[in-house]
mmCIF file with all atom_site columns, N, CA and C in Angstrom:
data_model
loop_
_atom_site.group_PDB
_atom_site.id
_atom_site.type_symbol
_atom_site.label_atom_id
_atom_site.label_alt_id
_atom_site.label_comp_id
_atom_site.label_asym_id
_atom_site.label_entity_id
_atom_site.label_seq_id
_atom_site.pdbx_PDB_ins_code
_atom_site.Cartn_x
_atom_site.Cartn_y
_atom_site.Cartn_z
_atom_site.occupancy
_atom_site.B_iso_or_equiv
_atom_site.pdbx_formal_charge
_atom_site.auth_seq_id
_atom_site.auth_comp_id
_atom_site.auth_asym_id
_atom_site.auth_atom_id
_atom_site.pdbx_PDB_model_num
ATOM 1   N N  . UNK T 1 1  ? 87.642  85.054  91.029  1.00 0.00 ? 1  UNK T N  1
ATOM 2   C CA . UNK T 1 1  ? 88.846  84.973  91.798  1.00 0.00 ? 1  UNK T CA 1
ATOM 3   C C  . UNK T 1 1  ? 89.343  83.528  91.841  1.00 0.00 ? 1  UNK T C  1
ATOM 4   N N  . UNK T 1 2  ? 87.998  82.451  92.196  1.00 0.00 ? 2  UNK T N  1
ATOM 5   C CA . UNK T 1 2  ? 88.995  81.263  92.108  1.00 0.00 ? 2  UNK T CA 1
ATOM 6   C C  . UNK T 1 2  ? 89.634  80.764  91.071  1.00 0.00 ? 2  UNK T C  1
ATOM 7   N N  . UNK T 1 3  ? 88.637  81.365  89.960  1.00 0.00 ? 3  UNK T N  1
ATOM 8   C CA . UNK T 1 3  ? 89.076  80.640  88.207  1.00 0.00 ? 3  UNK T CA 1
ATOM 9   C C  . UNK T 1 3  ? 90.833  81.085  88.461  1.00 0.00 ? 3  UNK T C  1
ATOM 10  N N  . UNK T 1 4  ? 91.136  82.578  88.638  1.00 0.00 ? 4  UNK T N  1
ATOM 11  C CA . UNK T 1 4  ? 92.148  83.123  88.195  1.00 0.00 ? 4  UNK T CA 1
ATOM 12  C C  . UNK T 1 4  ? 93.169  82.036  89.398  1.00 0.00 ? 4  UNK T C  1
ATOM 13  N N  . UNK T 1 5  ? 92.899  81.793  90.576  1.00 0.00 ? 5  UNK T N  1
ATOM 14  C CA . UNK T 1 5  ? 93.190  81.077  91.396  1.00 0.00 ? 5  UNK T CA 1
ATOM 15  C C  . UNK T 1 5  ? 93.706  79.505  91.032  1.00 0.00 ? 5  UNK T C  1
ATOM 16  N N  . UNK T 1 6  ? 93.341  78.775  90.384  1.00 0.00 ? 6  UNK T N  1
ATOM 17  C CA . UNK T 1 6  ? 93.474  77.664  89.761  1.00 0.00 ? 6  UNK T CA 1
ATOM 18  C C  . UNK T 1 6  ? 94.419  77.504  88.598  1.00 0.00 ? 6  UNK T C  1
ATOM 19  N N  . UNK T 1 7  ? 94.810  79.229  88.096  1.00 0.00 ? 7  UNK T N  1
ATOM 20  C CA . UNK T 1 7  ? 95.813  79.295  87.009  1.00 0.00 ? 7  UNK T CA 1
ATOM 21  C C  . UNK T 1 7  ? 97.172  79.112  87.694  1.00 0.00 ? 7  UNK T C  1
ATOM 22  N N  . UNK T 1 8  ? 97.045  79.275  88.967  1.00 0.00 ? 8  UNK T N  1
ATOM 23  C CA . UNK T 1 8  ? 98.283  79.429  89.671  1.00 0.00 ? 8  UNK T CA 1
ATOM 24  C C  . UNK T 1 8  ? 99.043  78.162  89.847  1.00 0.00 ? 8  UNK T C  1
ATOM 25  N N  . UNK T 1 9  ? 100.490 77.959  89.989  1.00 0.00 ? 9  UNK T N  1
ATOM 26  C CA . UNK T 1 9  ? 100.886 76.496  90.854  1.00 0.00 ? 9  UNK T CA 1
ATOM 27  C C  . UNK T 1 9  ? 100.160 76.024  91.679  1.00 0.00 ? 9  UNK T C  1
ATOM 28  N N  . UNK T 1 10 ? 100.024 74.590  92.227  1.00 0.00 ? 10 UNK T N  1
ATOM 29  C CA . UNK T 1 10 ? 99.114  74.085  93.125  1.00 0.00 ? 10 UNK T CA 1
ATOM 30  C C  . UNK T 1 10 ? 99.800  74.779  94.660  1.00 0.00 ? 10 UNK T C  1
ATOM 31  N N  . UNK T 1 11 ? 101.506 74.733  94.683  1.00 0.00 ? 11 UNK T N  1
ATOM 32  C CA . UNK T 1 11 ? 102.270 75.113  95.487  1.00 0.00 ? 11 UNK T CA 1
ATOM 33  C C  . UNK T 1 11 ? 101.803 76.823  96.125  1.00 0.00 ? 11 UNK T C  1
ATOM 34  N N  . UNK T 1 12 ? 101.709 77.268  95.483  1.00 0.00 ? 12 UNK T N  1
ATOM 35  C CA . UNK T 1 12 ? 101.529 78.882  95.576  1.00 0.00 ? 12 UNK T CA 1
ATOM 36  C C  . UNK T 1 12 ? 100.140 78.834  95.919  1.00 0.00 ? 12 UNK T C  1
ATOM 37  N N  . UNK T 1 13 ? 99.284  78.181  95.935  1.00 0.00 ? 13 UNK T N  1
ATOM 38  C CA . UNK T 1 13 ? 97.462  78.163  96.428  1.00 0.00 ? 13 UNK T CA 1
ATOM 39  C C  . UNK T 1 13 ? 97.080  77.338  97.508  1.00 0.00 ? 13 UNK T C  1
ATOM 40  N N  . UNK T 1 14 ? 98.023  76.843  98.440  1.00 0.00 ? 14 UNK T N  1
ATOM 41  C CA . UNK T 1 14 ? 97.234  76.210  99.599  1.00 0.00 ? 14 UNK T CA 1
ATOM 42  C C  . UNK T 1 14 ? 96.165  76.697  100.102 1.00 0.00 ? 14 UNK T C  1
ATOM 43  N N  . UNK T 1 15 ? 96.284  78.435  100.750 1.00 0.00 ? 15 UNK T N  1
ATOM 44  C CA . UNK T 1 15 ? 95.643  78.974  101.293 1.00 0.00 ? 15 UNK T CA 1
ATOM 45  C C  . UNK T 1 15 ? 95.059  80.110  101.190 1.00 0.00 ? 15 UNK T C  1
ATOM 46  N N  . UNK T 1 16 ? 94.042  81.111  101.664 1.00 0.00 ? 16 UNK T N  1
ATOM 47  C CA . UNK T 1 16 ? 93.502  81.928  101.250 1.00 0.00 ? 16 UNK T CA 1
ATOM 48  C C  . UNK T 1 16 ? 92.858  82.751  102.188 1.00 0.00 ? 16 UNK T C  1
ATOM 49  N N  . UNK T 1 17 ? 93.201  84.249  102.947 1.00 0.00 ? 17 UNK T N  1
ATOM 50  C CA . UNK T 1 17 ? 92.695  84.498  103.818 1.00 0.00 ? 17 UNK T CA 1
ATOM 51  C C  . UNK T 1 17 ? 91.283  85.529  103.391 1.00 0.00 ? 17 UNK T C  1
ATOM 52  N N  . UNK T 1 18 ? 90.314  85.756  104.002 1.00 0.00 ? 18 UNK T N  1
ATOM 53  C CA . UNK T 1 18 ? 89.693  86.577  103.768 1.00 0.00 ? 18 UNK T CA 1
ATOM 54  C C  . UNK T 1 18 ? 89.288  87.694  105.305 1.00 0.00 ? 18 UNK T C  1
ATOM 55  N N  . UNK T 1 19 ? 89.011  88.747  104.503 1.00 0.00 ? 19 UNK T N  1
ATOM 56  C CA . UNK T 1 19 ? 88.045  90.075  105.464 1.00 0.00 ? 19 UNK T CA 1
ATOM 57  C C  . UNK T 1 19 ? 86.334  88.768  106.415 1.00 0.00 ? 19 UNK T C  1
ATOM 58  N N  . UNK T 1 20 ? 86.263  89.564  107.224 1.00 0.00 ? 20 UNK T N  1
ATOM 59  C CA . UNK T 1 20 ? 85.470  89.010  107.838 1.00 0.00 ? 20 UNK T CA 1
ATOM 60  C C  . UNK T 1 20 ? 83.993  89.248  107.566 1.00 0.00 ? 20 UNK T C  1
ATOM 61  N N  . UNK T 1 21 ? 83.893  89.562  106.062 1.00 0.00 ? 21 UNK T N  1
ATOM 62  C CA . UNK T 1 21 ? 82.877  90.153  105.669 1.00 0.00 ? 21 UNK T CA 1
ATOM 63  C C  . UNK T 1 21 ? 81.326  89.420  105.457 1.00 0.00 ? 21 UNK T C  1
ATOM 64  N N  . UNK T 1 22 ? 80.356  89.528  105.637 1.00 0.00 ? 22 UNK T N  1
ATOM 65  C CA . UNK T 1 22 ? 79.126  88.403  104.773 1.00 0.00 ? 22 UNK T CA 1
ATOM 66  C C  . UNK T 1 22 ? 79.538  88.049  104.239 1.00 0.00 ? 22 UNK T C  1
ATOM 67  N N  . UNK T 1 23 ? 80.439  88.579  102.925 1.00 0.00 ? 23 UNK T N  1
ATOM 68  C CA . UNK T 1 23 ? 80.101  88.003  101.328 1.00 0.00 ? 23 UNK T CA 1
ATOM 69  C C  . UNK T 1 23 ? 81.010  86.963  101.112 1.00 0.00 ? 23 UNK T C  1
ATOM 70  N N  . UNK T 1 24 ? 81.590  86.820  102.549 1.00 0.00 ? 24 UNK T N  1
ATOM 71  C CA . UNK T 1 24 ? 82.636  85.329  102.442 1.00 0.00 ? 24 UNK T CA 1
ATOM 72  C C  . UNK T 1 24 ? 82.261  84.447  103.277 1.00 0.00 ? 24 UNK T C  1
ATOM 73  N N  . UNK T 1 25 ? 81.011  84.863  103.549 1.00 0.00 ? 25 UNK T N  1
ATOM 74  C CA . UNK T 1 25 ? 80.590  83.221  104.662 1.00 0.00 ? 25 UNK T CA 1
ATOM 75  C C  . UNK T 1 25 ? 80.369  81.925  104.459 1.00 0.00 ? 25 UNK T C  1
ATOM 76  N N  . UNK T 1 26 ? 80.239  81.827  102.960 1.00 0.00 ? 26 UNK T N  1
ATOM 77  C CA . UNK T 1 26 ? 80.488  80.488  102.704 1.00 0.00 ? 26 UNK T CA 1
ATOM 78  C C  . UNK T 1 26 ? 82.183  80.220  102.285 1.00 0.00 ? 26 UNK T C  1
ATOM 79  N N  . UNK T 1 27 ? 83.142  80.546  103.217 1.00 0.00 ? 27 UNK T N  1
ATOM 80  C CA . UNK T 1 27 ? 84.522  80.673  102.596 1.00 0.00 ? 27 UNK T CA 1
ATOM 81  C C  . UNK T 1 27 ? 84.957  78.623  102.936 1.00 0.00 ? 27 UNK T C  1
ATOM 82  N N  . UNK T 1 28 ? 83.816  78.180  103.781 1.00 0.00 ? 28 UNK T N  1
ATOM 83  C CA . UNK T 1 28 ? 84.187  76.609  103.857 1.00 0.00 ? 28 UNK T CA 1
ATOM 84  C C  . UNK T 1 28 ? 83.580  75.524  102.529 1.00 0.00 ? 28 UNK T C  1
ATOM 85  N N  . UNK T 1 29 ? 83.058  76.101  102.348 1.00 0.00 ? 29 UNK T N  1
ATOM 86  C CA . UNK T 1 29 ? 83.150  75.510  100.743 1.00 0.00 ? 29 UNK T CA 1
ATOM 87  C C  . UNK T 1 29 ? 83.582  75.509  99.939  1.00 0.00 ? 29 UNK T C  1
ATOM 88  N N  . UNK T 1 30 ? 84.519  76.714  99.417  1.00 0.00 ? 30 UNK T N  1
ATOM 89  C CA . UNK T 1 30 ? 85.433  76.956  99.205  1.00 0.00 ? 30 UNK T CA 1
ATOM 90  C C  . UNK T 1 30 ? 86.699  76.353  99.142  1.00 0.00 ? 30 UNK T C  1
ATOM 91  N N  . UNK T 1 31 ? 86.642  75.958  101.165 1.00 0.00 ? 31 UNK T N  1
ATOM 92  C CA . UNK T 1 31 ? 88.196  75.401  101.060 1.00 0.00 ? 31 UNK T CA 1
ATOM 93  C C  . UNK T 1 31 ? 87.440  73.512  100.767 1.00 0.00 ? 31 UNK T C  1
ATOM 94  N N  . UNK T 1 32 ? 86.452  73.579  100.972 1.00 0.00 ? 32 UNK T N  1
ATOM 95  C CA . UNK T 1 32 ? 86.129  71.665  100.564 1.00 0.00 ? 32 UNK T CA 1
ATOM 96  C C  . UNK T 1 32 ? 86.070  71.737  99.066  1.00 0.00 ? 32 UNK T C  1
ATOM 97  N N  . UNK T 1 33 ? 85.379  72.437  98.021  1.00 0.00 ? 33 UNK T N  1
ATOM 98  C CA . UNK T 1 33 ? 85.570  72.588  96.725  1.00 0.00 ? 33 UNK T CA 1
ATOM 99  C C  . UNK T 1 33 ? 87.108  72.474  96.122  1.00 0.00 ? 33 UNK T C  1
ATOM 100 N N  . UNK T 1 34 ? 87.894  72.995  96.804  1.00 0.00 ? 34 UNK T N  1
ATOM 101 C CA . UNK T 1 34 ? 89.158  73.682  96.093  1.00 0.00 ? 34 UNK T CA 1
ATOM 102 C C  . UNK T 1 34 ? 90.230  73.221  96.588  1.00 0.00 ? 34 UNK T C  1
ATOM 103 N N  . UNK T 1 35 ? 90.136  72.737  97.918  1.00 0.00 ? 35 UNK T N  1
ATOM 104 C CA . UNK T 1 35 ? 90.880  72.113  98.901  1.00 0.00 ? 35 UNK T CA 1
ATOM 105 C C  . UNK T 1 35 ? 92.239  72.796  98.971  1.00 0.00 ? 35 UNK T C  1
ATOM 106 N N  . UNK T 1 36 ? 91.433  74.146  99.873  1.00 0.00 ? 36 UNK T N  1
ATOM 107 C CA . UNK T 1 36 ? 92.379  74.964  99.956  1.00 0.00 ? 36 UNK T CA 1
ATOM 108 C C  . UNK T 1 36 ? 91.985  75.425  101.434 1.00 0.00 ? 36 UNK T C  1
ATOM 109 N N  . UNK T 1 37 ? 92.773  75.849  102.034 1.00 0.00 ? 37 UNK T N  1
ATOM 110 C CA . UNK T 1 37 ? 92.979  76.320  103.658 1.00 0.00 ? 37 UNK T CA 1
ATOM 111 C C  . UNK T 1 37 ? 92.230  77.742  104.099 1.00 0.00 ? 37 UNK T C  1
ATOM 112 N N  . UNK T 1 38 ? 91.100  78.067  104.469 1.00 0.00 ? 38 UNK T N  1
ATOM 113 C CA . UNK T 1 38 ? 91.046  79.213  104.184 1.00 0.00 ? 38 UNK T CA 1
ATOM 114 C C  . UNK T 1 38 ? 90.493  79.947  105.785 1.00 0.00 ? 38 UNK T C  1
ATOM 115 N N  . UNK T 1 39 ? 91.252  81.050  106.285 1.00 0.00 ? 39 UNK T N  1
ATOM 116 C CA . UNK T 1 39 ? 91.420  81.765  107.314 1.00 0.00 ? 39 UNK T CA 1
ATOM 117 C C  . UNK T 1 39 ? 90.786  83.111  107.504 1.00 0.00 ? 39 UNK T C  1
ATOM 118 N N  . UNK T 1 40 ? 90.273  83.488  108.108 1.00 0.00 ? 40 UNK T N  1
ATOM 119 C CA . UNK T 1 40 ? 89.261  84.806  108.580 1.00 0.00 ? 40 UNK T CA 1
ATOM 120 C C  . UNK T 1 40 ? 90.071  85.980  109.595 1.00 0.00 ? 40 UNK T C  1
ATOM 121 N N  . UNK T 1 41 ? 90.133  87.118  108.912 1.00 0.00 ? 41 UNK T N  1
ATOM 122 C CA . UNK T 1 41 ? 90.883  88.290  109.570 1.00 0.00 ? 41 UNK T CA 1
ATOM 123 C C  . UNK T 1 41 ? 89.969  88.633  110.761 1.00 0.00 ? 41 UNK T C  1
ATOM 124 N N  . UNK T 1 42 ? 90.527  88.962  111.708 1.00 0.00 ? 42 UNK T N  1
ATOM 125 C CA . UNK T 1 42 ? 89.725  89.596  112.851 1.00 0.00 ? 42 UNK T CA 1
ATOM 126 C C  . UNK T 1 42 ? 89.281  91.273  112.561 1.00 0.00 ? 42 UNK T C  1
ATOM 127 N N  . UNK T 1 43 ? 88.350  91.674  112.696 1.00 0.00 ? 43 UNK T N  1
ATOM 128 C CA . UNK T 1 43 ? 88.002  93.115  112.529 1.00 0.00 ? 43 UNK T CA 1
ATOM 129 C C  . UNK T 1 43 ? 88.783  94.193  113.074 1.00 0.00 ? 43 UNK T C  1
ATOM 130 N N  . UNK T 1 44 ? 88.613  94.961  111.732 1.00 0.00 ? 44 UNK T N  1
ATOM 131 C CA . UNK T 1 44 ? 89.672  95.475  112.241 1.00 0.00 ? 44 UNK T CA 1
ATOM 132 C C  . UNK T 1 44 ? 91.162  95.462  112.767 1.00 0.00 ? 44 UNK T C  1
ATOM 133 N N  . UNK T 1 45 ? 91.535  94.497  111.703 1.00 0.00 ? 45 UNK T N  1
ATOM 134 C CA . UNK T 1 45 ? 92.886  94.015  111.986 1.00 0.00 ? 45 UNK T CA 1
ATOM 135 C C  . UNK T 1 45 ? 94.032  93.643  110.806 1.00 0.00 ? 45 UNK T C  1
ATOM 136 N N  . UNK T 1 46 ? 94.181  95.009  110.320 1.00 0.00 ? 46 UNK T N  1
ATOM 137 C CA . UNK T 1 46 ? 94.694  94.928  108.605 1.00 0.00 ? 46 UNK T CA 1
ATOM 138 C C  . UNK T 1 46 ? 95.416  94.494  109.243 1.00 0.00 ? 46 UNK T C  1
ATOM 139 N N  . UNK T 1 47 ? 96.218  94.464  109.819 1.00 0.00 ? 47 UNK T N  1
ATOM 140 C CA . UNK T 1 47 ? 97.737  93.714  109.636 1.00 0.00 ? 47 UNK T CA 1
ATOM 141 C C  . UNK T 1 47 ? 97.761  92.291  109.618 1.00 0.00 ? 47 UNK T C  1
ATOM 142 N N  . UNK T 1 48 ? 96.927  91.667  109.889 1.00 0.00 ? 48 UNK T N  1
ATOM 143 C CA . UNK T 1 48 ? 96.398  90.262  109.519 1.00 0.00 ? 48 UNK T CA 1
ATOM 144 C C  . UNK T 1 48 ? 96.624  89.906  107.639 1.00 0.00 ? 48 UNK T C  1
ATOM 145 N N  . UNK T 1 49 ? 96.353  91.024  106.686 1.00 0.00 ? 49 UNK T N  1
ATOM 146 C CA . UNK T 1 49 ? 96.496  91.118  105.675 1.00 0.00 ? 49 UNK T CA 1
ATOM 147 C C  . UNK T 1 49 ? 97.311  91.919  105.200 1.00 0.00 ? 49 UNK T C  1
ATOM 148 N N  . UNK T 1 50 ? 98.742  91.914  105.687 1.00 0.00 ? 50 UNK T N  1
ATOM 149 C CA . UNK T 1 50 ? 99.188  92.870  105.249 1.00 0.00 ? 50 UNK T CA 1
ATOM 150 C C  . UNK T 1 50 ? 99.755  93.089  103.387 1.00 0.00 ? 50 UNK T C  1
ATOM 151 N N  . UNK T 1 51 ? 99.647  91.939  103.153 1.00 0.00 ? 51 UNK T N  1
ATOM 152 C CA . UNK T 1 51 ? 100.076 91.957  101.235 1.00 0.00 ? 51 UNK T CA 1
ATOM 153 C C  . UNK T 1 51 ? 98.440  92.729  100.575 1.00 0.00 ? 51 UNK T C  1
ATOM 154 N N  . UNK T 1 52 ? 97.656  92.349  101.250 1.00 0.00 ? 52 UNK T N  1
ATOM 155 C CA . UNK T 1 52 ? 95.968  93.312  100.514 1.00 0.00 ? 52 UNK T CA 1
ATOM 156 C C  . UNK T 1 52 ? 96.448  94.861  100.557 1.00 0.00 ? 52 UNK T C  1
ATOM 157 N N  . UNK T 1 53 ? 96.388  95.461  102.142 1.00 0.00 ? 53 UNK T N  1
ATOM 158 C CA . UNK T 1 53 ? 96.320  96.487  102.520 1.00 0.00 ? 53 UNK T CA 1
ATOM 159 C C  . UNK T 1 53 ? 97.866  97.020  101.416 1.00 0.00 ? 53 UNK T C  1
ATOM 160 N N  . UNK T 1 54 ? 98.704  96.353  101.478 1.00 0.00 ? 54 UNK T N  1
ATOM 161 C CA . UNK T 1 54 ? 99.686  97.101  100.624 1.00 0.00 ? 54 UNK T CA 1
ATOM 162 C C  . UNK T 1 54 ? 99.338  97.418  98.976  1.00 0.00 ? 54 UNK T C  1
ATOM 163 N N  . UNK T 1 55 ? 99.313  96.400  98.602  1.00 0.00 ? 55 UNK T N  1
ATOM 164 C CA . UNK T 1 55 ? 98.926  96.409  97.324  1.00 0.00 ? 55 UNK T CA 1
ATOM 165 C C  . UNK T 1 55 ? 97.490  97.427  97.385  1.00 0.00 ? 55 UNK T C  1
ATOM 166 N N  . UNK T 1 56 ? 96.142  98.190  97.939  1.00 0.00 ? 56 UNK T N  1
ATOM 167 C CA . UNK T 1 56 ? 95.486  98.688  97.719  1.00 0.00 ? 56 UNK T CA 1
ATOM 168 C C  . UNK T 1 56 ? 96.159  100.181 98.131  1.00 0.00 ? 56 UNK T C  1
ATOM 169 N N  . UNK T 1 57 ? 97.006  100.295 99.068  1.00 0.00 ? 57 UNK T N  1
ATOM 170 C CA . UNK T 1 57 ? 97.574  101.117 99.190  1.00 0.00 ? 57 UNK T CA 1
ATOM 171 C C  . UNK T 1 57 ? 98.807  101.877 97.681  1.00 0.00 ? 57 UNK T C  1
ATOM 172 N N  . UNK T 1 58 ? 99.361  100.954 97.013  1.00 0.00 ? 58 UNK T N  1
ATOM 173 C CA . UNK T 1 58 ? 99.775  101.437 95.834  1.00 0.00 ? 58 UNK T CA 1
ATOM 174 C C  . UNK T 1 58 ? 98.953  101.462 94.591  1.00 0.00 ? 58 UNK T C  1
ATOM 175 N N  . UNK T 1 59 ? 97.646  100.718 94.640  1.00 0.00 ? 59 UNK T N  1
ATOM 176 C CA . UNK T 1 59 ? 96.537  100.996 93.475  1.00 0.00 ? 59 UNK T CA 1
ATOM 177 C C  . UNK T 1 59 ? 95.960  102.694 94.021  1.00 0.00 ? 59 UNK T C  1
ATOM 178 N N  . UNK T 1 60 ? 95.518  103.342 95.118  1.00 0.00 ? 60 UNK T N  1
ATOM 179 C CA . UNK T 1 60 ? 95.297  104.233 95.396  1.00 0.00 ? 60 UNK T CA 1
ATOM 180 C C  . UNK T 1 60 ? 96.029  105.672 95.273  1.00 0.00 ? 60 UNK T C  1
ATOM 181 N N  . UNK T 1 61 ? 97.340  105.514 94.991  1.00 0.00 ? 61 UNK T N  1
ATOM 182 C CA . UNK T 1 61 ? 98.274  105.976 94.877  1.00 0.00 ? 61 UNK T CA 1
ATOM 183 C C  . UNK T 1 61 ? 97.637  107.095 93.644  1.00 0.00 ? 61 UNK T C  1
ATOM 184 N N  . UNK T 1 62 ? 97.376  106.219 92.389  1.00 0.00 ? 62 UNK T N  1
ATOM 185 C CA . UNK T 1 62 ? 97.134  106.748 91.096  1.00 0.00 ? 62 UNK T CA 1
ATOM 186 C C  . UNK T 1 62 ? 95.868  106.514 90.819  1.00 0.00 ? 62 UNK T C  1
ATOM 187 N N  . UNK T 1 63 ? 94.399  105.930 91.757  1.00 0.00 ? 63 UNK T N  1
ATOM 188 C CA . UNK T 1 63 ? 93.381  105.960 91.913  1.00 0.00 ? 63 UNK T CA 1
ATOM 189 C C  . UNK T 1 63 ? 92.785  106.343 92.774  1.00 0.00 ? 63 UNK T C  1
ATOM 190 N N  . UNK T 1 64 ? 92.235  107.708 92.634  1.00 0.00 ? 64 UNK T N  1
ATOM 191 C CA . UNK T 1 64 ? 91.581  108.567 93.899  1.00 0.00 ? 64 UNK T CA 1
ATOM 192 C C  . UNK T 1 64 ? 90.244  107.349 94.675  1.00 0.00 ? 64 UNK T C  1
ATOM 193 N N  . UNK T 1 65 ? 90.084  108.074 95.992  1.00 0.00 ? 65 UNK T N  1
ATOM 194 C CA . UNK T 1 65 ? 89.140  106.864 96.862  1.00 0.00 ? 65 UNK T CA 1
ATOM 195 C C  . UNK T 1 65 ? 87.710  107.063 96.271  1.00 0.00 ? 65 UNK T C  1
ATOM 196 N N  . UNK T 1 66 ? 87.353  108.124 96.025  1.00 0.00 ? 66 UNK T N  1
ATOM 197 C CA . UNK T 1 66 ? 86.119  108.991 94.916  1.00 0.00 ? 66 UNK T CA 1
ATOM 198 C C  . UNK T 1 66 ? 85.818  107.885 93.710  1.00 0.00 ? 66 UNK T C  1
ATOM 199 N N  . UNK T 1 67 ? 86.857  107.430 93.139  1.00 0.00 ? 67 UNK T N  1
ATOM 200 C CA . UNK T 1 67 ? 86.407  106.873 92.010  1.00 0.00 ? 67 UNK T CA 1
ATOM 201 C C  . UNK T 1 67 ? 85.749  105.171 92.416  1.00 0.00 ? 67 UNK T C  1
ATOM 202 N N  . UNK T 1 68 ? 85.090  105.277 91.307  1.00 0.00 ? 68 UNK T N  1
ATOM 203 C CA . UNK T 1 68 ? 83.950  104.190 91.355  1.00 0.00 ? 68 UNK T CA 1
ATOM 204 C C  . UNK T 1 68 ? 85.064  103.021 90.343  1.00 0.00 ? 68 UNK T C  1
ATOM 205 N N  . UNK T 1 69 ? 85.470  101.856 91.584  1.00 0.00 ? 69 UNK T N  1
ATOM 206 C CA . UNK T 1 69 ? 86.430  101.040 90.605  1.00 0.00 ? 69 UNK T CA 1
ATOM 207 C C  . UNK T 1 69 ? 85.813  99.564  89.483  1.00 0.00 ? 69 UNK T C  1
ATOM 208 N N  . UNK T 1 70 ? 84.094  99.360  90.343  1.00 0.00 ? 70 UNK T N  1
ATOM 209 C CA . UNK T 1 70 ? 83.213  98.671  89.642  1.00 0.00 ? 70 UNK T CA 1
ATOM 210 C C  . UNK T 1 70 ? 83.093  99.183  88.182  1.00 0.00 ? 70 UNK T C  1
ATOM 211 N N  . UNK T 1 71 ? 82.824  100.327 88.231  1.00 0.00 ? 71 UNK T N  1
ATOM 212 C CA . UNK T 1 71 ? 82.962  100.813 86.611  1.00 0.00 ? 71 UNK T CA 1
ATOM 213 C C  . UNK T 1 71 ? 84.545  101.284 85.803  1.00 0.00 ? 71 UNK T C  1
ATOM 214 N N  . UNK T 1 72 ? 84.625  101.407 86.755  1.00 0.00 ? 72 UNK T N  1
ATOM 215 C CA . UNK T 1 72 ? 86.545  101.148 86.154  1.00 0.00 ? 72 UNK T CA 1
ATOM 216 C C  . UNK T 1 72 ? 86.690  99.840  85.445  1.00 0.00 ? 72 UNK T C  1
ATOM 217 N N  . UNK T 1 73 ? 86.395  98.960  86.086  1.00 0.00 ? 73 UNK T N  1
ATOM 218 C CA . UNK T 1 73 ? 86.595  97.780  85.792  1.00 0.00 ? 73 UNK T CA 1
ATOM 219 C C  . UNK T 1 73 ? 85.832  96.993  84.730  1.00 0.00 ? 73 UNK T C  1
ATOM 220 N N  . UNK T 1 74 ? 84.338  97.087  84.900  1.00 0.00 ? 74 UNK T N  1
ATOM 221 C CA . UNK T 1 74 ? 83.468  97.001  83.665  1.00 0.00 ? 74 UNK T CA 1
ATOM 222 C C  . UNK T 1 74 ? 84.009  98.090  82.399  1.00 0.00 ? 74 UNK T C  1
ATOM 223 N N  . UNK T 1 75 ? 84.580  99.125  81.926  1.00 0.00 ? 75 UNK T N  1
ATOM 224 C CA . UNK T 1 75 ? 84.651  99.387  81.243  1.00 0.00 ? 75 UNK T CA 1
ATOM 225 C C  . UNK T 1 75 ? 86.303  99.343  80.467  1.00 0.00 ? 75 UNK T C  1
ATOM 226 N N  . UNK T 1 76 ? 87.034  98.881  80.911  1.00 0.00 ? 76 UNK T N  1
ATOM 227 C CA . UNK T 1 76 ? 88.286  98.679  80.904  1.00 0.00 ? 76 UNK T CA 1
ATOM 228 C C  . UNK T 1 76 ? 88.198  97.233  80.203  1.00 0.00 ? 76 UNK T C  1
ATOM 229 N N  . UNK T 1 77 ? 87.357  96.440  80.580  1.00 0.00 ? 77 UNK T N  1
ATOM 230 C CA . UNK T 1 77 ? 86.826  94.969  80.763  1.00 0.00 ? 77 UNK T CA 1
ATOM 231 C C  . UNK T 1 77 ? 86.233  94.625  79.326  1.00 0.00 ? 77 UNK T C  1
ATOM 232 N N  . UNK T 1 78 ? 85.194  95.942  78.746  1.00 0.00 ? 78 UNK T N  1
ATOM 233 C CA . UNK T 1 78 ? 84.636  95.770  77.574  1.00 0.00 ? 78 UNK T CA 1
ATOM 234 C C  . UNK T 1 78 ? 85.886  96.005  76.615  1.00 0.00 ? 78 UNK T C  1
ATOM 235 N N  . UNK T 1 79 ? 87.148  96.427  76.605  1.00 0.00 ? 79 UNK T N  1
ATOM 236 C CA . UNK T 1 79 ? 87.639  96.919  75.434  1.00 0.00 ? 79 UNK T CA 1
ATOM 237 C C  . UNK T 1 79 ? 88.219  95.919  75.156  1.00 0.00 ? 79 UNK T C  1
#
């Protein structure tokens, strides 16, 4: 995510919010590495994110919740 992150304008990447999840607890290194701003959603509180929740909301559209998108992605990835 950050590689693809760094392709971007410097303008368009100040900041970066994340889910309040473990797998972002080091999200302050992150912003000292990258020197980028980075903000924590309260639980349970999509609307804090509302450009995620939309955008997963139109990937779902034409991707049932059933499907496994890790292997979607690994195999889409190999071709």
């Amino acid at each position: 995510m950050l590689t693809l992150m760094e392709k971007l304008p410097m303008q368009v990447r100040r900041s970066i919010t994340f889910d309040n999840g473990g797998e972002f607890a080091k999200h302050g290194d992150i912003a000292k590495k990258r020197g980028l701003e980075t903000y924590l959603c309260d639980p349970y509180s999509s609307w804090q994110k509302g450009g995620v929740e939309h955008a997963n909301g139109r990937l779902r559209r034409d991707l049932p919740r059933w499907m496994n998108l890790k292997k979607l992605i690994r195999r889409t990835s190999m071709k």
